[in-house]
PDB file of C-alpha atoms in Angstrom:
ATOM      1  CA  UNK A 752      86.344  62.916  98.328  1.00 59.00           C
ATOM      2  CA  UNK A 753      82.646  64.076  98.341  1.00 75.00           C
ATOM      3  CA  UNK A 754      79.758  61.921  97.003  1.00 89.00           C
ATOM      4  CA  UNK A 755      76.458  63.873  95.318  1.00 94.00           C
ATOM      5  CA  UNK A 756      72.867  62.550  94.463  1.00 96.00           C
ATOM      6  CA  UNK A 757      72.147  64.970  91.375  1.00 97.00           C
ATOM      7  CA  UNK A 758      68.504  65.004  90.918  1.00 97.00           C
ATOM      8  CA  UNK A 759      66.768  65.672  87.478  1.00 96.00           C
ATOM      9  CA  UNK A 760      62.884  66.754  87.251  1.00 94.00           C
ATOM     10  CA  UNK A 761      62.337  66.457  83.313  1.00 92.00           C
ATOM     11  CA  UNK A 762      59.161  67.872  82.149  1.00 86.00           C
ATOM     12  CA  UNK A 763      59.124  66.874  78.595  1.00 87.00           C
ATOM     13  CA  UNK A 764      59.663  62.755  78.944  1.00 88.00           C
ATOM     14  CA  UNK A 765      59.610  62.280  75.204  1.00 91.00           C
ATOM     15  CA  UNK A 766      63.216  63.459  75.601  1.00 93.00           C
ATOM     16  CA  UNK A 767      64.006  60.306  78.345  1.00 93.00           C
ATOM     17  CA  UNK A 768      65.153  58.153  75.769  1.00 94.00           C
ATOM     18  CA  UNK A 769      68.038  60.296  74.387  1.00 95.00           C
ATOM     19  CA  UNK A 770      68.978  62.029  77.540  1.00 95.00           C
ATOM     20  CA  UNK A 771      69.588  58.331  78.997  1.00 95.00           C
ATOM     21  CA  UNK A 772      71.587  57.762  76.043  1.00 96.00           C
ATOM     22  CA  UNK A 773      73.989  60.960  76.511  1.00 97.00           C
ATOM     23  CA  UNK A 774      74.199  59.977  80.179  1.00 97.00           C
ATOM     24  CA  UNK A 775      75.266  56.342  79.425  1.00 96.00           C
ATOM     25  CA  UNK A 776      77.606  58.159  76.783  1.00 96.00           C
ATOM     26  CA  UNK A 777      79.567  59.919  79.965  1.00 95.00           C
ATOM     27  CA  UNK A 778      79.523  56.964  81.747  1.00 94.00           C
ATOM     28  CA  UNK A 779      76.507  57.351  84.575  1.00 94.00           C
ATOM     29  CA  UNK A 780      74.451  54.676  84.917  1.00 90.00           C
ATOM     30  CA  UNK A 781      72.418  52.825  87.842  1.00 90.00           C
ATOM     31  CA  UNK A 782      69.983  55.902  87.420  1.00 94.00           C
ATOM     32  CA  UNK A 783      66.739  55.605  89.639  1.00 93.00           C
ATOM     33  CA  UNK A 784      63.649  56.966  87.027  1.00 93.00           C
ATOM     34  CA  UNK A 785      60.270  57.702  88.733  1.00 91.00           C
ATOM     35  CA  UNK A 786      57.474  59.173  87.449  1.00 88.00           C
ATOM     36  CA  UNK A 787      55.875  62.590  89.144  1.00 83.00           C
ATOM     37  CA  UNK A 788      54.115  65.620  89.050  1.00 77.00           C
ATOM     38  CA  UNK A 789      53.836  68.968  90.474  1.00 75.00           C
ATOM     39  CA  UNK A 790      50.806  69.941  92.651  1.00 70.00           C
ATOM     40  CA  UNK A 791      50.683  73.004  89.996  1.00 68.00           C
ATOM     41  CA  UNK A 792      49.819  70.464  87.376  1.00 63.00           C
ATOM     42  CA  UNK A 793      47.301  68.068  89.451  1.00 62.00           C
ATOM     43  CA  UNK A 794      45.497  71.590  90.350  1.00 65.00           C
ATOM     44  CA  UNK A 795      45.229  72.620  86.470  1.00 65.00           C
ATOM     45  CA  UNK A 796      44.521  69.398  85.330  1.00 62.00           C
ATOM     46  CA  UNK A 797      41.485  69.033  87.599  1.00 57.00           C
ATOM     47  CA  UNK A 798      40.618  72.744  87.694  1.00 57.00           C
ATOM     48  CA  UNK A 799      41.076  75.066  90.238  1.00 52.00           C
ATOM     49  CA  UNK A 800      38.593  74.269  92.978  1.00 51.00           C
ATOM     50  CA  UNK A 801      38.557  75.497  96.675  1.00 53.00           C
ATOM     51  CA  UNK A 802      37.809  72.441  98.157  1.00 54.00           C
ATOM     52  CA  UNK A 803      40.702  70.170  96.310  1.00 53.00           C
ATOM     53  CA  UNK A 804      43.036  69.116  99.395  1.00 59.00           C
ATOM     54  CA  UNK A 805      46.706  69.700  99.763  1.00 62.00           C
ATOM     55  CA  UNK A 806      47.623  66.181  99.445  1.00 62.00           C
ATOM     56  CA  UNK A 807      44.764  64.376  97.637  1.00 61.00           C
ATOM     57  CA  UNK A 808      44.437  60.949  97.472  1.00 64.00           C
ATOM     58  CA  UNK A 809      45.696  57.910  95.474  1.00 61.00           C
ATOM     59  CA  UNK A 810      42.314  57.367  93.605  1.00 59.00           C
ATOM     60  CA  UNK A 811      41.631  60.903  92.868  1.00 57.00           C
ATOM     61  CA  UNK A 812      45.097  60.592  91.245  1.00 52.00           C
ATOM     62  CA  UNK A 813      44.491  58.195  89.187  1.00 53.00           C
ATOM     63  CA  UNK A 814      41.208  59.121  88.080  1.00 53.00           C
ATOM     64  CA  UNK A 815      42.405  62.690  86.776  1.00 50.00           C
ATOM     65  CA  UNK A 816      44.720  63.138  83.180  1.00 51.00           C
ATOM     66  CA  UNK A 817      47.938  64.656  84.409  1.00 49.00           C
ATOM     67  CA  UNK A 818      50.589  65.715  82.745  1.00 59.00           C
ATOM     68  CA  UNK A 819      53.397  63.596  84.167  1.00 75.00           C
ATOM     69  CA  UNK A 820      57.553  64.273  84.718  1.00 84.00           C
ATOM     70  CA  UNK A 821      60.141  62.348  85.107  1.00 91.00           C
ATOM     71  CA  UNK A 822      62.044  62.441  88.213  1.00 94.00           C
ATOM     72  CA  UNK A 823      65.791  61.035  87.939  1.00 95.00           C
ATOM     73  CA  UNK A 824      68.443  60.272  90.205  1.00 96.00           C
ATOM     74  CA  UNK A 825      71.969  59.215  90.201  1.00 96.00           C
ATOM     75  CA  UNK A 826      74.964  59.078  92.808  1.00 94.00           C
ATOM     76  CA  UNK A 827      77.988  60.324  91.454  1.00 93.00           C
ATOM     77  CA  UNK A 828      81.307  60.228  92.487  1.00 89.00           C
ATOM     78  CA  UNK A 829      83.021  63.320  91.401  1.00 89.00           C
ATOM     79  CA  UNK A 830      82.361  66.511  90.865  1.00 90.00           C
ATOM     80  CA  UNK A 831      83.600  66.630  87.040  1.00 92.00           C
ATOM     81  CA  UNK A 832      81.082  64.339  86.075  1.00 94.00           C
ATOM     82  CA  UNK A 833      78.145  66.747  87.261  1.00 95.00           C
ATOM     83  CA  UNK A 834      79.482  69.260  85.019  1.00 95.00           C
ATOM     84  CA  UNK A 835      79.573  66.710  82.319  1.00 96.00           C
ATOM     85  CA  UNK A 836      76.164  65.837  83.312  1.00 96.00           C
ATOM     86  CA  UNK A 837      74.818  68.901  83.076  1.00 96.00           C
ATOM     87  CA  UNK A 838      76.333  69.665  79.742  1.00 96.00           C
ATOM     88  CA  UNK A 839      75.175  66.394  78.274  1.00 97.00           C
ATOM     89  CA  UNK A 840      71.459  67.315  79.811  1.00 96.00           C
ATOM     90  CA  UNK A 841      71.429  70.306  78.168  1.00 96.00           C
ATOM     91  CA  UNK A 842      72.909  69.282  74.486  1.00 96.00           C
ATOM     92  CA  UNK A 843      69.701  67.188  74.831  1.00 96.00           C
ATOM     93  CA  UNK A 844      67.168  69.468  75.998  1.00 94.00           C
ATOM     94  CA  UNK A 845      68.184  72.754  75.653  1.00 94.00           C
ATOM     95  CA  UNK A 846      69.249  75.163  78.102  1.00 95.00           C
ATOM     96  CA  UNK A 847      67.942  74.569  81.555  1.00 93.00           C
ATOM     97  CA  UNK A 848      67.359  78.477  82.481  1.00 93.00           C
ATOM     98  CA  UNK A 849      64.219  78.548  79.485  1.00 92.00           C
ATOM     99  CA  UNK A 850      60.843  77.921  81.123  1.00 89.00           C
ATOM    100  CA  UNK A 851      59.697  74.246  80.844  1.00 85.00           C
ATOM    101  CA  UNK A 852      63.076  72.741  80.712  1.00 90.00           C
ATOM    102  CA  UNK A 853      63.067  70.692  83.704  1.00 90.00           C
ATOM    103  CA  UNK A 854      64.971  71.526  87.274  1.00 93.00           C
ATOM    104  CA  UNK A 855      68.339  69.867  88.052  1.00 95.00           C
ATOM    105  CA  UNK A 856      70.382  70.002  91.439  1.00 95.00           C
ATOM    106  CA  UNK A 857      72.882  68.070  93.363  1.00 96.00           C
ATOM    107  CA  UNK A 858      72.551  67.387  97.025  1.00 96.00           C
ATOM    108  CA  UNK A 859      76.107  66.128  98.994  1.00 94.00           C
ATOM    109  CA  UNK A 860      75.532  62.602 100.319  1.00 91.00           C
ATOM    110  CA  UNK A 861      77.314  62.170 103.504  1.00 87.00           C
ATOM    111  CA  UNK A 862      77.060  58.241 103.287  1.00 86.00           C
ATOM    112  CA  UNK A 863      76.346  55.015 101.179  1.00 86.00           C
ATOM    113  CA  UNK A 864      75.835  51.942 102.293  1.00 85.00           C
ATOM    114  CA  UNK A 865      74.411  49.200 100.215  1.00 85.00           C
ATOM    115  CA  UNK A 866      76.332  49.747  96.920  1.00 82.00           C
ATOM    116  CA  UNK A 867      79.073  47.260  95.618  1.00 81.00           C
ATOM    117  CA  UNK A 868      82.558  50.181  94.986  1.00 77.00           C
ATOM    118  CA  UNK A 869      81.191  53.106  96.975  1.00 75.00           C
ATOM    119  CA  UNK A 870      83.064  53.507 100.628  1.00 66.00           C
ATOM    120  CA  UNK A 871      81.057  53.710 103.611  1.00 63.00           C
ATOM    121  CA  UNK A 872      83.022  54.509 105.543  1.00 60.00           C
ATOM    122  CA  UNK A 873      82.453  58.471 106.915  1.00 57.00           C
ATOM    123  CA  UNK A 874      83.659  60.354 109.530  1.00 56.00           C
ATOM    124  CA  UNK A 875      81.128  62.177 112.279  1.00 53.00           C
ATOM    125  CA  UNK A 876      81.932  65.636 112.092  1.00 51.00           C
ATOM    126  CA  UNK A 877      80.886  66.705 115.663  1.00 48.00           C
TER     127      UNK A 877
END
């Protein structure tokens, strides 16, 4: 039995509220919400300038209006619930493939410690 970490970039957070909702609906819960943004977005939100650096700082951050995401995460347990997931994204959004949407993927997680019900226990497979 695999374990996943499905990831969701939304871009349009006004939706948060219901997508949690349709998510809670299916049964996932203990999701991890951060906010974030794309380098594309700090870059037209300041301008395009030659001289902005790759990684710029904390206070030029905060001293610029971005347009900001939502980054979600979630373990899951089986693989029936991403598909669920998915679906339930999607009746809230619309369909993920249309520009703007958001991204969504799902990594394999090899190991979880720290969590009250998920086993830790893993085999090396060298």
């Amino acid at each position: 039995m695999g374990h996943y970490l499905v990831i969701f970039v939304i871009d349009e957070v006004e939706h948060c509220p219901d997508l949690f909702d349709a998510w809670e609906e299916i049964g996932v819960t203990g999701v991890t919400i951060l906010e974030s943004t794309g380098l594309g977005r700090i870059r037209r939100a300041a301008g395009y300038r030659d001289d902005l650096p790759l990684m710029p700082s904390i206070r030029s951050l905060l001293q610029t209006q971005e347009e900001h995401h939502r980054t979600l995460m979630v373990l899951i347990k089986e693989k029936a619930t991403i598909d669920k997931l998915i679906a339930a994204t999607q009746n809230v959004i619309g369909d993920l493939n249309e520009p703007n949407k958001g991204v969504f993927f799902v990594l394999p997680v090899i190991r979880v410690v720290g969590l009250p019900g998920w086993d830790d226990s893993w085999q090396d497979e060298e």
